[in-house]
Amino acid sequence: MRFFLLLTFFIFSVGSGNGCQLENSSTEATKDWWETAQFYQIYPRSFKDSDGDGIGDLNGITSKLEYLKDLGVTAAWLSPIFTSPMVDFGYDISDFFDIQPEYGTLEDFRALIKRAKELDLKIILDFVPNHSSNESSWFKKSVKREKGYEDYYVWHDGKINATTGDREPPTNWLQYFRGSAWEWNEERQQYYLHQFAVQQPDLNYRNPLVVDQMKRVLRYWLNEGVSGFRCDALPPLFEVLPDADGQFPDEVMTGATDDPDDRDYLTTTYIENQPETIDMVYQWRTVLDDHKRIFGGNSSVLLIETYSAAWFSMQFYGNRSTEGAHLPFNFNLITVMEQKGLSASHVQEAIDLWLNNMPAGRTANWVIGNHDKRRAASRYGEEHIDAMNMLVMILPGASVTYQGEEIGMTDGDISWEDTVDPWGCNSNPDIYEQYTRDPERTPFQWTSGSNAGFTDGPSTWLPLADGYETVNVETESSADRSHLKIYKSLVALRKSSKTLQNGSTKYGILEEDVLVIRRSLTNSPTLVVLINFGTETKTVDVSQFDKSLTANLNLLIRSLDSTKTEGTGYDPLSLSLEPAEALILTTE
Ligand code: GLC
Ligand code: MG
């Protein structure tokens, strides 16, 4: 119903050619909190340590909630905080209903929620549905074929090789973290499927007991006062159904790499993006909506982790009759640049890819970093960090910031000896840098002091990144200008600007390298963003993009190295931008 109502409010027109992109004119219909929210991802292990063991924890997070309040973010999502042997640093959960001891206790978690409520901050948890830890009691019971747990995981006898007579895995399927996705279990005398590490057996979603159990997990944490979930690793949730003989099909070679252990070596036709996965997300949405109906309060949200192509990802939003996830993450600003490099046209392509595929009436979102991808400042170049934070904050919909992107943290330089990420550890010293995710997980940089103020203890679980002496909250807060201060002014603008919350969006390219974005709303000031992604100074005529923009534009926010002056008017007919310079101007 809501879908049809919204449909009538939104008019989408898609054009082509220079400067002509997508435009939507929306009314100022009241938006729910998440539609214009600033989400902030906390990686708990690396955010703030309160007890000196060099590992971040819940009390550490609670002690820094005022920092989040001061940043102006709406909601924090915490990477997993549940009981775990930490093979994949919390993404291998052994007890979905309790807190990892080195992070704290359930009481600490309740104190965190209480403090967050006082500060009007929302807390979102990571929901890891695809797998558990092999140390979970569910898996142990399943190994023993205990009643009710026999089919909790994807078990298979494997195949007998006709020539050698040896037992072999059921298929050639590969895990994400390199190597076979099947592991032999001596005790049960069967193989189990693990799309991630050996210690992360895949739960069997074709078993209704598993489906119910995981809904219990959602309800349990909703009852503890959380405002929703970031749903981990959705594409591999379901695998194809086996044939009548119980056999699964093999995947075929892609030609993308000649490394037979790399997941990209084979297609993932049968092990990712199954239609049942979409339906499961719709079922979780019902769990959330039911909870709200019964207990009242604000909406809680589902954010979906998926790197799948648009044809699959967009289905998570829901369809004509069913609501789905509020926000399937939009990683295009990461992935398009990873593949093609940073340029104005590639940024335009990334924006197009989401907005031109998103069903009408749904809410976009923009992500430039997380704990699985290189630091934004390292990926795009440190000179572009303000520009990229601007994009996330200026484009329509929700924004998502990974901890540290607001101060411009860069990747840590982690040696093979110090590598702890399973993806890195499953490779070798020659190629680990291609796979390891440790560089983007180094401790948060609070001060220029000992261990960057992350811990009072003598050591940190991962080495600190270089540059923390200058790139840290304390230094950037006291500087006249800094990435942090620019980030805060972006959030403040988002919150105060009706144009950003409700306005339409048009974007294009000027002089090849300059991306221009216009946000406009009737009876409100128009905002114009200009970013020079090139390496040469460019002088642009903004009226070529929008012929109504001829009067001087007032500068609101500029990137760190820009030498222009805020509060000054600039002539849009001849506006010069230095390499990497990024500006937000207003007609007001
Ligand atoms: C997601 C997480 C990643 C984790 C994986 C397995 O991609 O973001 O960190 O390793 O799922 O749970
Ligand atoms: Mg600690």
XYZ file of C-alpha atoms and ligand atoms in Angstrom:
601
model
C 0.000 0.000 0.000
C 2.695 2.427 1.088
C 4.510 1.603 -2.122
C 1.642 2.812 -4.277
C 1.192 5.968 -2.269
C 4.855 6.809 -2.613
C 4.762 5.973 -6.270
C 2.342 8.777 -6.853
C 4.663 11.226 -5.088
C 7.724 10.320 -7.085
C 8.258 11.095 -10.709
C 11.385 9.598 -12.153
C 12.806 10.736 -15.422
C 16.008 9.324 -16.784
C 17.920 11.147 -19.443
C 21.221 10.709 -21.171
C 24.005 12.925 -22.440
C 26.167 15.401 -20.623
C 24.804 16.459 -17.281
C 21.528 14.730 -17.760
C 20.854 12.045 -15.219
C 18.166 10.988 -12.878
C 15.765 13.397 -11.347
C 13.062 12.827 -8.842
C 10.783 15.481 -7.486
C 9.383 14.526 -4.163
C 7.072 16.241 -1.781
C 8.069 16.944 1.760
C 6.276 13.867 3.025
C 7.417 13.062 6.555
C 10.200 10.547 6.451
C 10.859 7.778 8.937
C 14.107 8.127 10.918
C 16.160 5.704 8.823
C 15.378 7.330 5.474
C 17.705 10.262 6.112
C 19.851 8.664 8.842
C 23.594 8.801 9.268
C 24.683 5.240 10.105
C 28.084 4.740 11.718
C 29.761 1.322 11.733
C 31.710 0.373 14.847
C 34.178 -2.503 14.658
C 34.104 -3.238 18.405
C 37.474 -4.957 18.583
C 39.165 -1.802 17.318
C 37.050 1.076 18.603
C 37.982 1.636 22.250
C 39.502 -0.624 24.895
C 38.359 0.041 28.478
C 40.293 -2.620 30.412
C 43.818 -2.495 29.060
C 43.882 -5.863 27.303
C 44.451 -4.212 23.920
C 41.068 -5.357 22.604
C 38.148 -2.982 22.193
C 35.044 -3.725 24.258
C 31.484 -2.672 25.075
C 32.422 -0.380 27.965
C 34.859 1.266 25.604
C 32.038 1.921 23.136
C 29.762 3.242 25.900
C 32.504 5.650 26.981
C 32.625 7.043 23.431
C 28.912 7.375 22.681
C 29.192 11.092 23.336
C 31.709 11.274 20.517
C 29.071 9.773 18.190
C 26.507 12.226 19.503
C 28.946 15.050 18.838
C 29.541 13.773 15.290
C 25.791 13.950 14.808
C 25.214 10.380 13.657
C 21.779 8.786 14.092
C 22.625 5.141 14.650
C 25.651 2.966 15.288
C 25.828 -0.590 13.974
C 28.171 -2.835 15.852
C 30.011 -5.639 14.109
C 29.374 -8.904 16.027
C 29.697 -8.772 19.817
C 28.469 -12.327 20.495
C 30.284 -15.313 22.001
C 32.854 -16.484 19.479
C 36.151 -18.358 19.183
C 37.169 -15.350 17.041
C 38.423 -17.301 14.051
C 36.716 -14.654 11.879
C 36.726 -12.044 14.674
C 33.141 -12.497 15.739
C 31.625 -13.587 12.427
C 31.919 -17.143 13.759
C 29.329 -17.132 16.543
C 29.123 -19.938 19.084
C 26.283 -18.428 21.136
C 23.924 -16.025 19.355
C 22.278 -15.092 22.655
C 25.270 -13.966 24.710
C 28.162 -11.500 24.676
C 31.793 -12.379 23.940
C 33.537 -12.272 27.377
C 36.500 -10.191 26.159
C 33.927 -7.590 24.994
C 31.938 -7.610 28.242
C 28.678 -8.997 29.602
C 24.978 -8.736 28.905
C 24.854 -6.183 31.735
C 27.491 -4.093 29.935
C 25.399 -4.329 26.788
C 22.307 -3.138 28.649
C 24.307 -0.222 30.042
C 25.393 0.633 26.489
C 21.786 0.594 25.265
C 20.655 2.703 28.222
C 23.322 5.347 27.629
C 22.588 5.360 23.888
C 18.881 5.956 24.606
C 19.772 8.863 26.903
C 21.765 10.382 24.069
C 19.060 9.579 21.505
C 21.379 7.300 19.551
C 20.128 4.078 18.001
C 22.072 0.823 18.230
C 21.991 -1.772 15.465
C 23.518 -5.234 15.774
C 25.157 -7.497 13.255
C 22.997 -10.523 12.451
C 25.075 -13.377 11.011
C 22.533 -15.821 9.583
C 24.560 -17.833 7.070
C 26.678 -19.811 9.516
C 27.589 -20.417 13.133
C 30.901 -21.340 14.696
C 31.808 -25.023 14.675
C 31.997 -24.590 18.469
C 28.314 -23.729 18.702
C 26.246 -26.257 20.670
C 24.021 -26.553 17.579
C 26.907 -27.790 15.489
C 28.156 -30.154 18.186
C 24.677 -31.654 18.472
C 24.384 -31.889 14.709
C 27.680 -33.774 14.504
C 26.204 -36.269 16.964
C 22.901 -36.370 15.025
C 21.034 -35.374 18.181
C 17.290 -35.257 17.740
C 16.161 -31.948 16.236
C 19.689 -31.039 15.134
C 20.310 -33.736 12.502
C 19.757 -31.347 9.592
C 20.802 -28.052 11.150
C 23.719 -27.833 8.724
C 24.294 -28.891 5.108
C 25.646 -32.437 5.421
C 26.524 -34.727 2.519
C 28.128 -38.163 2.011
C 30.280 -36.918 -0.832
C 31.085 -38.950 -3.949
C 33.108 -42.073 -4.543
C 35.637 -41.582 -7.320
C 34.973 -44.344 -9.884
C 38.665 -44.755 -10.758
C 40.391 -44.514 -7.394
C 37.539 -45.630 -5.171
C 38.336 -42.694 -2.851
C 35.723 -40.564 -1.188
C 35.632 -36.974 -2.518
C 33.702 -33.810 -1.636
C 30.197 -33.636 -3.171
C 31.105 -30.751 -5.512
C 33.963 -28.466 -6.543
C 32.423 -25.497 -4.692
C 34.901 -22.992 -3.243
C 34.706 -21.013 0.014
C 35.300 -17.250 0.158
C 38.438 -17.669 2.247
C 40.224 -19.867 -0.315
C 39.936 -23.603 -0.898
C 37.107 -26.149 -0.856
C 33.744 -25.245 0.670
C 33.406 -28.821 2.011
C 35.038 -30.269 5.115
C 35.026 -33.925 6.133
C 33.803 -34.627 9.673
C 35.305 -37.840 11.058
C 32.757 -38.282 13.798
C 29.652 -37.949 11.653
C 31.339 -39.502 8.627
C 29.976 -36.820 6.306
C 31.067 -33.587 4.677
C 29.614 -30.243 5.808
C 29.317 -27.109 3.720
C 31.127 -23.928 4.761
C 31.017 -20.994 2.368
C 33.440 -19.186 4.690
C 36.175 -20.703 6.914
C 36.200 -24.374 7.952
C 35.168 -23.173 11.427
C 32.032 -21.475 9.978
C 29.619 -24.294 8.984
C 26.662 -23.090 6.880
C 23.267 -23.348 8.558
C 20.642 -25.241 6.586
C 17.808 -22.830 5.760
C 15.794 -25.616 4.165
C 15.215 -26.798 7.735
C 12.261 -24.925 9.334
C 13.835 -25.419 12.769
C 16.805 -23.314 11.672
C 14.526 -20.634 10.214
C 12.637 -20.438 13.541
C 15.791 -20.443 15.611
C 17.244 -17.493 13.696
C 13.991 -15.548 14.079
C 14.337 -16.133 17.811
C 17.747 -14.476 17.618
C 16.177 -11.393 16.025
C 13.400 -11.206 18.632
C 15.815 -11.710 21.512
C 17.892 -8.654 20.611
C 14.866 -6.561 19.653
C 13.656 -7.207 23.201
C 16.990 -5.872 24.457
C 16.206 -2.566 22.787
C 18.145 -2.600 19.533
C 16.886 -0.641 16.523
C 17.576 -3.225 13.874
C 20.193 -5.373 12.230
C 22.888 -5.312 9.632
C 22.412 -8.712 8.005
C 25.691 -10.358 7.170
C 26.628 -12.228 3.997
C 23.192 -12.735 2.436
C 24.082 -13.974 -1.081
C 25.289 -17.432 0.135
C 22.321 -18.012 2.495
C 20.728 -20.687 0.299
C 22.266 -23.146 -2.128
C 20.458 -24.733 -5.047
C 18.238 -27.747 -4.258
C 19.942 -31.109 -4.852
C 18.613 -33.354 -7.639
C 16.420 -36.431 -7.069
C 19.520 -38.477 -6.128
C 20.573 -35.870 -3.594
C 23.463 -34.626 -5.745
C 24.497 -30.991 -6.179
C 25.853 -29.612 -9.489
C 29.460 -28.465 -9.943
C 30.268 -24.852 -10.746
C 32.205 -24.039 -13.938
C 35.429 -22.090 -14.452
C 35.141 -18.331 -14.940
C 38.545 -17.641 -16.452
C 38.838 -14.681 -14.064
C 41.874 -16.132 -12.259
C 44.118 -19.167 -12.599
C 44.410 -19.591 -8.826
C 42.201 -22.668 -8.176
C 41.760 -21.777 -4.483
C 40.382 -18.298 -5.186
C 36.578 -18.077 -4.987
C 36.598 -16.224 -8.335
C 38.044 -19.314 -10.059
C 34.531 -20.795 -10.366
C 31.080 -19.391 -10.931
C 28.745 -19.119 -7.937
C 25.538 -19.896 -9.832
C 24.403 -22.625 -7.429
C 25.746 -21.233 -4.162
C 24.716 -17.581 -4.275
C 21.718 -15.390 -5.059
C 18.951 -18.002 -4.810
C 15.343 -16.729 -4.805
C 14.700 -18.302 -1.377
C 17.194 -15.836 0.095
C 15.040 -12.875 -0.918
C 11.997 -14.488 0.649
C 13.865 -15.098 3.916
C 14.632 -11.381 4.200
C 10.931 -10.611 3.701
C 10.195 -13.019 6.559
C 12.679 -11.201 8.818
C 11.023 -7.907 7.921
C 7.767 -9.371 9.191
C 9.493 -10.273 12.472
C 10.569 -6.641 12.880
C 7.222 -5.173 11.903
C 5.362 -7.584 14.197
C 7.606 -6.543 17.055
C 6.770 -2.909 16.459
C 3.075 -3.673 16.215
C 3.115 -5.530 19.525
C 5.506 -3.396 21.565
C 5.313 -0.006 19.833
C 8.297 2.320 19.560
C 10.297 3.399 16.543
C 10.730 1.313 13.420
C 13.663 -1.048 13.537
C 15.569 -1.584 10.330
C 17.243 -4.227 8.195
C 20.454 -3.289 6.392
C 21.607 -6.001 4.004
C 25.169 -6.884 3.143
C 25.261 -7.857 -0.520
C 27.799 -7.288 -3.251
C 25.525 -8.959 -5.792
C 24.479 -7.362 -9.057
C 21.492 -5.017 -9.142
C 19.040 -7.628 -10.487
C 19.457 -9.510 -7.204
C 20.241 -6.743 -4.682
C 17.263 -4.598 -5.639
C 14.857 -7.425 -4.812
C 15.812 -7.113 -1.146
C 13.864 -3.843 -1.008
C 10.607 -5.758 -1.410
C 8.051 -5.865 -4.172
C 4.554 -4.571 -4.847
C 2.943 -6.633 -2.141
C 5.744 -7.197 0.362
C 8.111 -4.986 2.298
C 11.696 -6.188 2.395
C 14.889 -4.718 3.778
C 14.911 -0.993 4.455
C 18.360 -0.596 2.986
C 20.351 -3.129 0.979
C 23.836 -1.624 1.195
C 24.958 0.254 -1.883
C 28.661 -0.522 -2.281
C 28.965 0.885 -5.802
C 31.199 3.778 -4.748
C 33.600 1.102 -3.475
C 33.307 -1.583 -6.142
C 33.199 0.515 -9.320
C 36.300 2.425 -8.165
C 38.048 -0.831 -7.170
C 37.524 -2.121 -10.691
C 38.039 1.043 -12.693
C 39.833 3.625 -10.559
C 38.597 6.971 -9.296
C 37.328 9.489 -11.849
C 34.341 11.763 -12.274
C 32.793 9.457 -14.874
C 33.267 6.362 -12.719
C 31.649 8.089 -9.753
C 28.802 9.061 -12.051
C 28.557 5.451 -13.196
C 28.408 4.248 -9.569
C 25.611 6.701 -8.758
C 23.687 5.742 -11.919
C 24.044 2.063 -11.121
C 22.082 2.499 -7.907
C 19.606 5.244 -8.710
C 18.674 3.923 -12.150
C 18.026 0.430 -10.788
C 16.344 1.264 -7.493
C 12.583 0.616 -7.446
C 10.561 3.837 -7.199
C 9.759 4.995 -3.687
C 12.647 3.175 -2.040
C 15.513 4.820 -0.176
C 19.080 4.929 -1.478
C 22.206 4.730 0.668
C 25.896 5.376 0.122
C 28.855 3.507 1.563
C 32.578 4.148 1.024
C 34.119 1.852 3.628
C 33.749 -1.097 5.961
C 35.867 -3.661 7.807
C 36.219 -5.792 4.645
C 37.483 -3.126 2.256
C 40.543 -0.931 2.071
C 40.293 2.378 3.947
C 38.613 5.080 1.856
C 41.598 7.432 2.235
C 43.910 4.663 0.989
C 41.640 3.507 -1.837
C 40.748 6.908 -3.271
C 43.859 8.818 -2.156
C 44.065 10.914 1.002
C 43.424 14.104 -0.981
C 39.941 12.800 -1.881
C 38.641 11.816 1.551
C 36.606 15.009 2.075
C 35.126 14.711 -1.425
C 34.074 11.120 -0.783
C 32.575 11.973 2.608
C 30.702 14.790 0.829
C 29.244 12.367 -1.702
C 27.985 10.047 1.026
C 26.360 12.945 2.853
C 24.979 14.843 -0.150
C 23.454 12.115 -2.284
C 19.805 11.269 -1.499
C 18.946 8.751 1.218
C 20.914 7.305 4.127
C 24.648 7.677 4.682
C 26.958 5.034 6.123
C 30.367 5.788 7.654
C 32.893 3.190 8.772
C 34.701 4.208 11.960
C 37.736 6.316 11.161
C 36.651 7.548 7.722
C 35.564 10.790 9.404
C 39.164 11.519 10.424
C 40.713 10.153 7.236
C 42.378 7.049 8.717
C 44.548 5.117 6.265
C 45.309 1.389 6.009
C 47.696 -0.165 8.488
C 50.815 -1.836 7.173
C 50.518 -5.362 8.599
C 53.286 -7.880 8.001
C 52.626 -11.546 7.187
C 53.816 -12.436 10.710
C 51.240 -10.090 12.260
C 48.417 -11.194 9.948
C 45.404 -12.605 11.787
C 42.532 -12.361 9.283
C 41.600 -15.893 8.136
C 41.384 -14.756 4.509
C 44.992 -13.596 4.705
C 46.160 -16.568 6.802
C 44.671 -19.037 4.287
C 47.016 -17.674 1.604
C 50.798 -17.261 1.755
C 53.401 -14.532 2.320
C 53.568 -13.720 -1.408
C 49.911 -13.014 -1.987
C 48.374 -12.338 1.443
C 48.085 -8.590 0.843
C 45.510 -9.303 -1.858
C 43.266 -11.062 0.636
C 43.918 -9.839 4.167
C 41.452 -7.416 5.724
C 43.655 -6.527 8.687
C 44.841 -3.169 7.234
C 41.367 -1.606 7.523
C 40.807 -2.996 11.038
C 43.615 -1.279 12.954
C 42.746 0.428 16.262
C 40.818 3.679 16.121
C 42.962 6.754 16.533
C 41.722 8.884 19.417
C 44.852 10.840 20.388
C 48.471 11.406 19.424
C 49.528 9.692 22.663
C 50.495 6.146 23.560
C 48.684 3.552 21.413
C 46.680 6.398 19.869
C 44.549 6.557 23.016
C 42.872 3.296 21.998
C 44.043 1.451 25.125
C 45.846 2.195 28.373
C 47.475 -1.213 28.113
C 50.924 -1.952 26.679
C 49.830 -3.493 23.365
C 47.040 -3.604 20.780
C 45.540 -6.680 19.093
C 46.567 -5.360 15.658
C 49.412 -2.879 15.139
C 48.425 0.793 14.820
C 48.385 2.393 11.389
C 51.096 4.928 10.580
C 50.223 8.567 10.882
C 48.089 8.405 14.016
C 50.212 11.199 15.539
C 48.391 13.644 13.262
C 45.340 11.686 12.090
C 43.376 11.415 15.320
C 40.287 12.846 16.987
C 42.130 14.950 19.545
C 44.412 16.686 17.038
C 41.663 17.158 14.451
C 39.276 18.563 17.041
C 41.699 21.269 18.101
C 42.883 22.156 14.576
C 41.228 25.121 12.842
C 40.343 22.879 9.947
C 40.450 19.100 9.649
C 38.748 16.131 7.977
C 36.827 15.646 11.216
C 35.531 19.213 11.254
C 34.525 18.976 7.611
C 32.699 15.712 8.333
C 30.842 17.324 11.222
C 29.797 20.269 9.105
C 28.507 17.826 6.466
C 26.371 16.021 9.041
C 25.119 19.327 10.414
C 24.169 20.470 6.893
C 22.336 17.185 6.227
C 20.363 17.582 9.394
C 19.381 21.199 8.850
C 18.788 21.131 5.102
C 15.306 20.281 3.846
C 16.810 20.257 0.382
C 19.110 17.390 1.304
C 16.371 15.489 3.112
C 13.588 15.889 0.573
C 14.998 17.472 -2.536
C 15.501 16.105 -6.011
C 18.888 15.130 -7.389
C 20.583 15.867 -10.674
C 24.214 15.230 -11.498
C 26.622 15.338 -14.366
C 30.146 16.105 -15.474
C 31.789 19.376 -16.483
C 35.166 19.703 -18.219
C 35.615 15.918 -18.097
C 36.928 15.736 -14.525
C 34.484 17.770 -12.486
C 31.478 16.033 -10.993
C 28.567 18.347 -10.328
C 25.577 17.445 -8.170
C 22.548 19.649 -7.693
C 20.052 19.086 -4.889
C 16.956 21.249 -5.152
C 13.571 21.680 -3.530
C 10.823 24.191 -4.130
C 11.031 27.128 -1.710
C 14.385 25.974 -0.316
C 17.942 26.918 -1.270
C 19.561 24.830 -4.010
C 22.824 23.121 -3.117
C 25.565 22.551 -5.662
C 28.487 20.175 -5.134
C 31.548 20.454 -7.340
C 34.405 17.948 -7.134
C 37.492 17.987 -9.318
C 38.612 14.347 -9.570
C 41.336 15.234 -12.079
C 44.947 16.193 -11.597
C 44.717 19.574 -13.319
C 43.037 22.840 -12.400
C 39.685 23.133 -14.168
C 37.491 26.166 -14.718
C 33.840 25.266 -15.075
C 30.675 27.039 -16.169
C 27.940 25.601 -13.951
C 25.211 27.144 -16.131
C 26.080 24.558 -18.796
C 24.713 22.003 -16.362
C 21.798 24.055 -15.103
C 21.016 27.211 -17.007
C 19.268 28.801 -14.032
C 22.501 28.853 -12.039
C 23.987 32.177 -13.134
C 24.020 34.248 -9.943
C 26.876 34.014 -7.454
C 26.902 30.874 -5.298
C 27.812 31.086 -1.654
C 30.475 28.655 -0.392
C 29.329 26.495 2.527
C 31.897 23.690 2.872
C 35.252 23.040 1.179
C 37.799 20.218 1.207
C 40.782 20.567 3.521
C 43.309 21.884 0.982
C 40.929 24.277 -0.758
C 42.083 27.886 -0.494
C 38.648 29.387 -1.042
C 36.680 31.150 1.701
C 33.437 30.019 3.260
C 30.667 32.608 3.233
C 32.038 34.133 0.024
C 30.135 34.277 -3.256
C 31.674 32.568 -6.320
C 30.760 33.145 -9.957
C 29.250 29.905 -11.334
C 29.963 30.976 -14.915
C 33.682 30.784 -14.281
C 34.594 28.782 -11.235
C 38.061 27.354 -10.962
C 38.792 24.146 -9.048
C 42.219 22.886 -8.036
C 42.975 19.151 -8.379
C 40.987 17.214 -5.724
C 39.172 20.370 -4.627
C 35.610 19.698 -3.462
C 33.033 22.385 -2.702
C 29.460 22.684 -1.518
C 27.788 25.925 -2.551
C 24.308 27.310 -2.041
C 22.015 29.738 -3.823
C 21.108 31.276 -0.476
C 30.674 -10.641 5.855
C 31.477 -9.860 6.862
C 32.862 -10.414 6.875
C 32.806 -11.860 7.302
C 31.855 -12.649 6.425
C 31.508 -13.975 7.035
O 31.122 -10.457 4.564
O 31.427 -8.494 6.591
O 33.710 -9.674 7.711
O 34.075 -12.423 7.242
O 30.646 -12.000 6.193
O 30.625 -13.814 8.106
Mg 39.283 -4.745 26.329
